[in-house]
Amino acid sequence: MTPKIAKIPHDALFKELLRRFLPEVIMLFLPQQAEAIQWETMKFIDKELDLNLPESLRRIADIVVEVKRADGQPETILLHIEVEASRKDTLPQRMFEYYSLLRLLKQQFILPVVMMLLPVGDDEIKLQAYHEKIGTQTYMTFEYWQVNLRDLVGDDYAARLDPIAATLSAVMPTKQLAQARLNSWRTIINNNQLTWDEKCFLIFFTDTYIPLSSLDDLGEDLMNELTLLQEEFLYDPYRIGLRQGREEGLLSGMKTAIRQILTDKFDQIPSDWEERLTQVNNLTVLEELLAQVLEANEISDMSWKTSENHQSEQQ
C-alpha cells in the first residue's frame, strides 16, 4: 500500500528534515560517501547562493552545505541535495546545470544527490547520468546520486531501530500502513538520543505522510497501541517538564516550529507575528498557521489567517 502524498509541502518538510538530520539521512542511503565527510564542519550555504545569483537562477538548490573531507585533504567540498516531487524529464540536465553553476561560483568539488519523491520503478540507490552528444559521439558525462524513496520497501525501513529510517518509511510504499506508522512512532519515541522537539518534528513528518484517516487497515489492537504510545509520550513529565501539561508543551513546540520555518524560508518573521504568536493558546489556530507557513512561497504571501471559529480564542 502506498501512502497518500497529495497536497503535501514537500520542499518545506524535507528541507527542515535535512537541516535537522542531514548527516543521518546521508549515512542511511549513502554510507560510503557519508564516511568521507567531517560532519562537525558542516555549514549551510544555500542562503548565500540566493544572494549571489541573478533573479532567473535564484532557486539554484534546495540544500547546499560546505564540509571538510575526512581524508585530511585541505579542500572542502559541497554537498548539494535536491528534493524532486514532480515528474520532469529535464532533471538530469538541471542537476548538471546546478553543478556547473555551483562549481563556477564556489570553485569546490561537489557531491550531488537527488531525493526522488515519485516512483520511477527502480528500488536501487545508484548513480544517474546526464550525457551531451553530437551525433554518436559523447563529449560530456555528468553523474549524480539518486535515492528513489517511493520505490524502496517501507516495511523494511519502518522496522529498523533508526529513527530517520523509520520516519522516511512514511514516504515509501508499504503493505501495512498502520503497522508502519506504529513502528515509526515506537522507534522515534523510544530513541534516547533525540530531544523532545526533534521527536515532535519527526512524528509530525510521519503524520503528514501517513495521516490517521488514511489507515484502512487499522484494527482495534493497533489503534489502542498507537493511542497509548501517543499519550505516554505527550504526558511524559520528563520530556515536557514537570510543570508543563500536555497542552502547554504542544503549544510551545508548535510556536517554535512556526518561528523556525519562517526564519529558514524567509530569513525573518513578519513584524506582527511574534507578538500575536505569543498570545495564541489554541492548538487548532496554530495548526492552521503552520499549514500556511509551509505553503507560502514568498514573505508577501504571509498574513495572519485563522478560521472564524477560533478567532475569539486567540484574542
Coordinates of C-alpha atoms in Angstrom, one line a residue:
M1 CA 0.0 0.0 0.0
T2 CA 1.3 3.5 -0.9
P3 CA 0.8 6.4 1.5
K4 CA -1.2 9.4 0.1
I5 CA 1.1 12.4 -0.5
A6 CA -1.2 14.8 -2.4
K7 CA -1.0 18.5 -1.5
I8 CA 2.0 18.0 0.9
P9 CA 4.5 20.8 1.1
H10 CA 7.4 18.5 0.2
D11 CA 10.0 21.3 -0.1
A12 CA 9.4 22.8 3.3
L13 CA 9.1 19.5 5.1
F14 CA 12.2 17.9 3.5
K15 CA 14.3 21.0 3.8
E16 CA 13.5 21.1 7.5
L17 CA 14.3 17.4 7.8
L18 CA 17.6 17.8 6.0
R19 CA 18.6 20.8 8.1
R20 CA 18.0 18.9 11.3
F21 CA 19.2 15.4 10.3
L22 CA 21.4 15.7 7.2
P23 CA 24.3 13.5 8.4
E24 CA 21.8 10.8 9.4
V25 CA 20.0 10.9 6.1
I26 CA 23.2 10.6 4.0
M27 CA 24.5 7.9 6.3
L28 CA 21.3 6.0 5.8
F29 CA 21.3 6.0 2.0
L30 CA 24.9 6.7 1.0
P31 CA 27.1 5.4 3.9
Q32 CA 30.4 5.3 2.0
Q33 CA 30.0 8.9 0.9
A34 CA 28.9 9.9 4.5
E35 CA 32.1 8.4 6.0
A36 CA 34.2 10.6 3.7
I37 CA 32.8 13.7 5.4
Q38 CA 33.7 15.5 8.6
W39 CA 30.1 16.3 9.6
E40 CA 31.1 18.5 12.6
T41 CA 32.4 21.1 10.0
M42 CA 29.0 21.3 8.2
K43 CA 28.0 24.8 7.2
F44 CA 24.7 25.5 5.2
I45 CA 25.4 28.0 2.4
D46 CA 22.2 27.8 0.3
K47 CA 21.1 31.3 1.5
E48 CA 24.5 32.7 0.4
L49 CA 23.8 31.4 -3.1
D50 CA 20.4 33.1 -3.1
L51 CA 22.1 36.4 -2.6
N52 CA 24.8 35.9 -5.3
L53 CA 22.7 34.7 -8.2
P54 CA 20.6 36.7 -10.6
E55 CA 16.8 36.5 -10.3
S56 CA 16.3 33.9 -13.1
L57 CA 18.6 31.5 -11.3
R58 CA 17.9 32.4 -7.7
R59 CA 16.4 29.0 -6.7
I60 CA 19.6 27.1 -7.6
A61 CA 19.3 24.4 -5.0
D62 CA 17.2 23.1 -2.1
I63 CA 20.1 22.3 0.2
V64 CA 23.8 23.1 -0.2
V65 CA 26.3 22.6 2.6
E66 CA 30.1 23.0 2.8
V67 CA 32.0 20.3 4.6
K68 CA 35.6 19.2 5.1
R69 CA 36.9 15.9 3.9
A70 CA 37.6 13.1 6.3
D71 CA 40.7 12.0 4.5
G72 CA 42.6 15.0 5.8
Q73 CA 42.8 16.8 2.4
P74 CA 42.6 20.6 2.8
E75 CA 39.9 21.1 0.2
T76 CA 36.4 21.5 1.3
I77 CA 33.5 20.0 -0.7
L78 CA 29.9 21.0 -1.3
L79 CA 27.0 18.6 -0.7
H80 CA 24.1 19.6 -3.0
I81 CA 20.7 17.9 -2.4
E82 CA 17.6 18.4 -4.5
V83 CA 14.1 17.1 -3.4
E84 CA 12.2 16.2 -6.6
A85 CA 8.4 15.9 -6.1
S86 CA 7.3 16.3 -9.8
R87 CA 8.0 14.2 -12.8
K88 CA 10.3 16.2 -15.1
D89 CA 12.4 14.7 -17.9
T90 CA 14.7 17.7 -17.5
L91 CA 16.0 16.6 -14.1
P92 CA 19.4 15.2 -15.3
Q93 CA 20.1 18.4 -17.3
R94 CA 19.0 20.6 -14.4
M95 CA 21.3 18.7 -12.0
F96 CA 24.2 19.3 -14.4
E97 CA 23.3 23.0 -14.6
Y98 CA 23.2 23.3 -10.9
Y99 CA 26.5 21.5 -10.6
S100 CA 28.1 23.8 -13.2
L101 CA 26.8 27.0 -11.5
L102 CA 28.0 25.8 -8.1
R103 CA 31.4 24.8 -9.5
L104 CA 31.8 28.2 -11.1
L105 CA 30.6 30.2 -8.1
K106 CA 32.4 28.3 -5.3
Q107 CA 35.3 26.6 -7.0
Q108 CA 34.8 23.5 -5.0
F109 CA 34.3 19.8 -5.6
I110 CA 30.6 18.8 -5.4
L111 CA 28.7 15.7 -4.3
P112 CA 25.2 16.0 -5.9
V113 CA 22.2 14.0 -4.6
V114 CA 18.5 13.8 -5.6
M115 CA 15.8 12.6 -3.2
M116 CA 13.1 11.4 -5.6
L117 CA 9.5 11.5 -4.3
L118 CA 7.9 9.9 -7.3
P119 CA 8.0 6.2 -8.2
V120 CA 10.4 5.5 -11.1
G121 CA 10.3 1.7 -11.0
D122 CA 13.8 1.3 -9.6
D123 CA 14.4 0.5 -5.9
E124 CA 18.2 0.9 -6.2
I125 CA 20.2 3.8 -4.8
K126 CA 22.6 4.5 -7.6
L127 CA 24.4 7.0 -9.9
Q128 CA 22.3 8.6 -12.7
A129 CA 24.0 10.1 -15.7
Y130 CA 23.5 13.0 -18.0
H131 CA 25.2 12.9 -21.4
E132 CA 25.8 15.5 -24.0
K133 CA 26.4 14.2 -27.5
I134 CA 26.9 15.3 -31.0
G135 CA 25.9 12.5 -33.4
T136 CA 27.1 9.3 -31.9
Q137 CA 30.0 10.9 -30.0
T138 CA 29.6 11.6 -26.3
Y139 CA 31.6 14.7 -25.3
M140 CA 30.5 15.0 -21.7
T141 CA 29.1 12.7 -18.9
F142 CA 27.9 14.0 -15.6
E143 CA 26.7 11.7 -12.7
Y144 CA 24.7 12.3 -9.6
W145 CA 23.3 10.1 -6.8
Q146 CA 19.6 9.4 -6.9
V147 CA 17.6 8.0 -3.9
N148 CA 14.2 6.7 -5.2
L149 CA 12.3 6.9 -1.9
R150 CA 9.0 5.9 -3.4
D151 CA 10.4 2.7 -4.7
L152 CA 12.1 1.5 -1.5
V153 CA 10.4 -1.0 0.8
G154 CA 8.8 0.9 3.5
D155 CA 8.2 -2.1 5.8
D156 CA 11.9 -2.7 6.0
Y157 CA 12.8 0.8 6.9
A158 CA 9.9 1.2 9.4
A159 CA 11.1 -1.9 11.2
R160 CA 14.6 -0.5 11.8
L161 CA 15.7 1.0 15.1
D162 CA 17.0 4.0 13.2
P163 CA 14.5 7.0 13.8
I164 CA 15.4 8.6 10.5
A165 CA 14.8 5.4 8.6
A166 CA 11.5 4.9 10.4
T167 CA 10.5 8.5 9.6
L168 CA 11.3 8.3 5.9
S169 CA 9.5 5.0 5.7
A170 CA 6.3 7.1 5.8
V171 CA 7.1 8.2 2.2
M172 CA 7.7 4.7 0.9
P173 CA 5.2 2.0 -0.2
T174 CA 4.3 -0.5 2.5
K175 CA 1.9 -3.4 2.8
Q176 CA 0.5 -2.3 6.1
L177 CA 0.3 1.4 6.7
A178 CA -1.0 1.1 10.2
Q179 CA 1.8 -1.2 11.3
A180 CA 4.4 1.1 9.6
R181 CA 3.0 4.1 11.4
L182 CA 3.2 2.3 14.7
N183 CA 6.7 1.0 14.1
S184 CA 7.8 4.5 13.2
W185 CA 6.3 6.1 16.2
R186 CA 7.7 3.5 18.5
T187 CA 11.2 3.9 17.1
I188 CA 11.1 7.7 17.3
I189 CA 9.6 8.0 20.8
N190 CA 11.9 5.4 22.3
N191 CA 15.1 6.8 21.0
N192 CA 17.2 8.3 23.8
Q193 CA 19.4 10.5 21.5
L194 CA 16.6 12.7 20.2
T195 CA 15.3 15.8 22.0
W196 CA 11.6 16.1 22.6
D197 CA 11.4 18.8 20.0
E198 CA 13.1 16.6 17.4
K199 CA 10.7 13.8 18.2
C200 CA 7.8 16.1 17.8
F201 CA 9.1 17.1 14.3
L202 CA 9.6 13.5 13.2
I203 CA 6.2 12.5 14.4
F204 CA 4.7 15.5 12.6
F205 CA 6.6 14.3 9.4
T206 CA 5.2 10.8 9.6
D207 CA 1.7 12.1 10.4
T208 CA 1.8 14.3 7.3
Y209 CA 2.5 11.3 5.0
I210 CA 0.5 8.7 6.9
P211 CA -2.5 10.6 8.4
L212 CA -4.7 8.6 10.7
S213 CA -7.6 9.0 8.2
S214 CA -5.6 7.0 5.6
L215 CA -5.3 3.9 7.7
D216 CA -7.9 1.5 6.3
D217 CA -6.1 -1.5 7.9
L218 CA -6.2 -0.1 11.5
G219 CA -7.6 -2.7 13.8
E220 CA -8.6 -2.3 17.4
D221 CA -5.3 -3.6 18.8
L222 CA -3.2 -1.3 16.7
M223 CA -5.4 1.7 17.4
N224 CA -5.1 1.1 21.2
E225 CA -1.3 0.7 21.0
L226 CA -1.0 3.9 18.9
T227 CA -3.2 5.9 21.3
L228 CA -1.3 4.6 24.4
L229 CA 2.0 5.4 22.8
Q230 CA 0.9 8.9 21.9
E231 CA -0.5 9.6 25.3
E232 CA 2.6 8.3 27.2
F233 CA 4.8 10.5 25.0
L234 CA 2.8 13.7 25.3
Y235 CA 2.2 13.3 29.0
D236 CA 5.7 12.1 30.0
P237 CA 6.8 14.7 32.6
Y238 CA 10.5 14.0 31.9
R239 CA 10.2 15.1 28.3
I240 CA 7.9 18.1 28.6
G241 CA 8.9 19.3 32.1
L242 CA 7.4 18.6 35.5
R243 CA 5.4 21.9 35.4
Q244 CA 4.1 21.6 31.9
G245 CA 1.0 19.8 30.9
R246 CA 0.3 18.2 27.6
E247 CA -1.4 21.3 26.1
E248 CA 1.3 23.8 27.2
G249 CA 4.1 21.5 25.8
L250 CA 2.3 21.2 22.4
L251 CA 1.6 24.9 22.2
S252 CA 5.3 25.7 22.9
G253 CA 6.5 23.2 20.4
M254 CA 4.1 24.4 17.6
K255 CA 5.2 28.0 18.1
T256 CA 8.8 27.0 18.0
A257 CA 8.2 25.2 14.7
I258 CA 6.4 28.1 13.1
R259 CA 9.2 30.5 14.1
Q260 CA 12.0 28.2 12.9
I261 CA 10.4 27.5 9.5
L262 CA 9.6 31.2 8.9
T263 CA 13.3 32.1 9.7
D264 CA 14.6 29.3 7.4
K265 CA 12.4 30.1 4.5
F266 CA 12.4 33.9 4.6
D267 CA 15.2 35.0 7.0
Q268 CA 12.6 36.8 9.1
I269 CA 9.4 36.6 11.0
P270 CA 6.6 39.0 9.8
S271 CA 6.5 42.0 12.2
D272 CA 3.1 41.4 13.6
W273 CA 3.5 37.6 14.0
E274 CA 5.8 37.4 17.1
E275 CA 3.6 39.3 19.5
R276 CA 0.4 37.5 18.3
L277 CA 2.1 34.1 18.4
T278 CA 3.0 34.6 22.0
Q279 CA -0.7 35.3 22.8
V280 CA -2.2 32.3 21.0
N281 CA -3.4 29.5 23.3
N282 CA -5.3 27.3 20.8
L283 CA -3.8 24.3 19.1
T284 CA -6.2 24.4 16.1
V285 CA -5.2 28.0 15.4
L286 CA -1.5 27.1 15.5
E287 CA -2.1 24.1 13.2
E288 CA -3.8 26.4 10.6
L289 CA -0.9 28.9 10.9
L290 CA 1.7 26.2 10.5
A291 CA 0.0 24.9 7.3
Q292 CA 0.0 28.5 5.9
V293 CA 3.7 28.9 6.7
L294 CA 4.6 25.6 5.0
E295 CA 2.6 26.5 1.9
A296 CA 3.9 30.1 1.5
N297 CA 6.4 30.8 -1.3
E298 CA 7.1 34.4 -0.5
I299 CA 7.1 36.5 2.6
S300 CA 4.4 38.6 0.9
D301 CA 2.1 35.6 1.0
M302 CA 2.1 35.7 4.8
S303 CA -0.9 37.1 6.7
W304 CA -2.5 36.2 10.0
K305 CA -5.2 33.9 8.7
T306 CA -7.2 31.6 11.0
S307 CA -10.7 30.2 10.8
E308 CA -13.5 32.4 12.2
N309 CA -14.4 29.6 14.7
H310 CA -11.2 30.2 16.6
Q311 CA -10.6 33.9 16.2
S312 CA -12.2 34.7 19.6
E313 CA -9.9 32.1 21.3
Q314 CA -6.7 34.0 20.3
Q315 CA -7.9 37.4 21.4

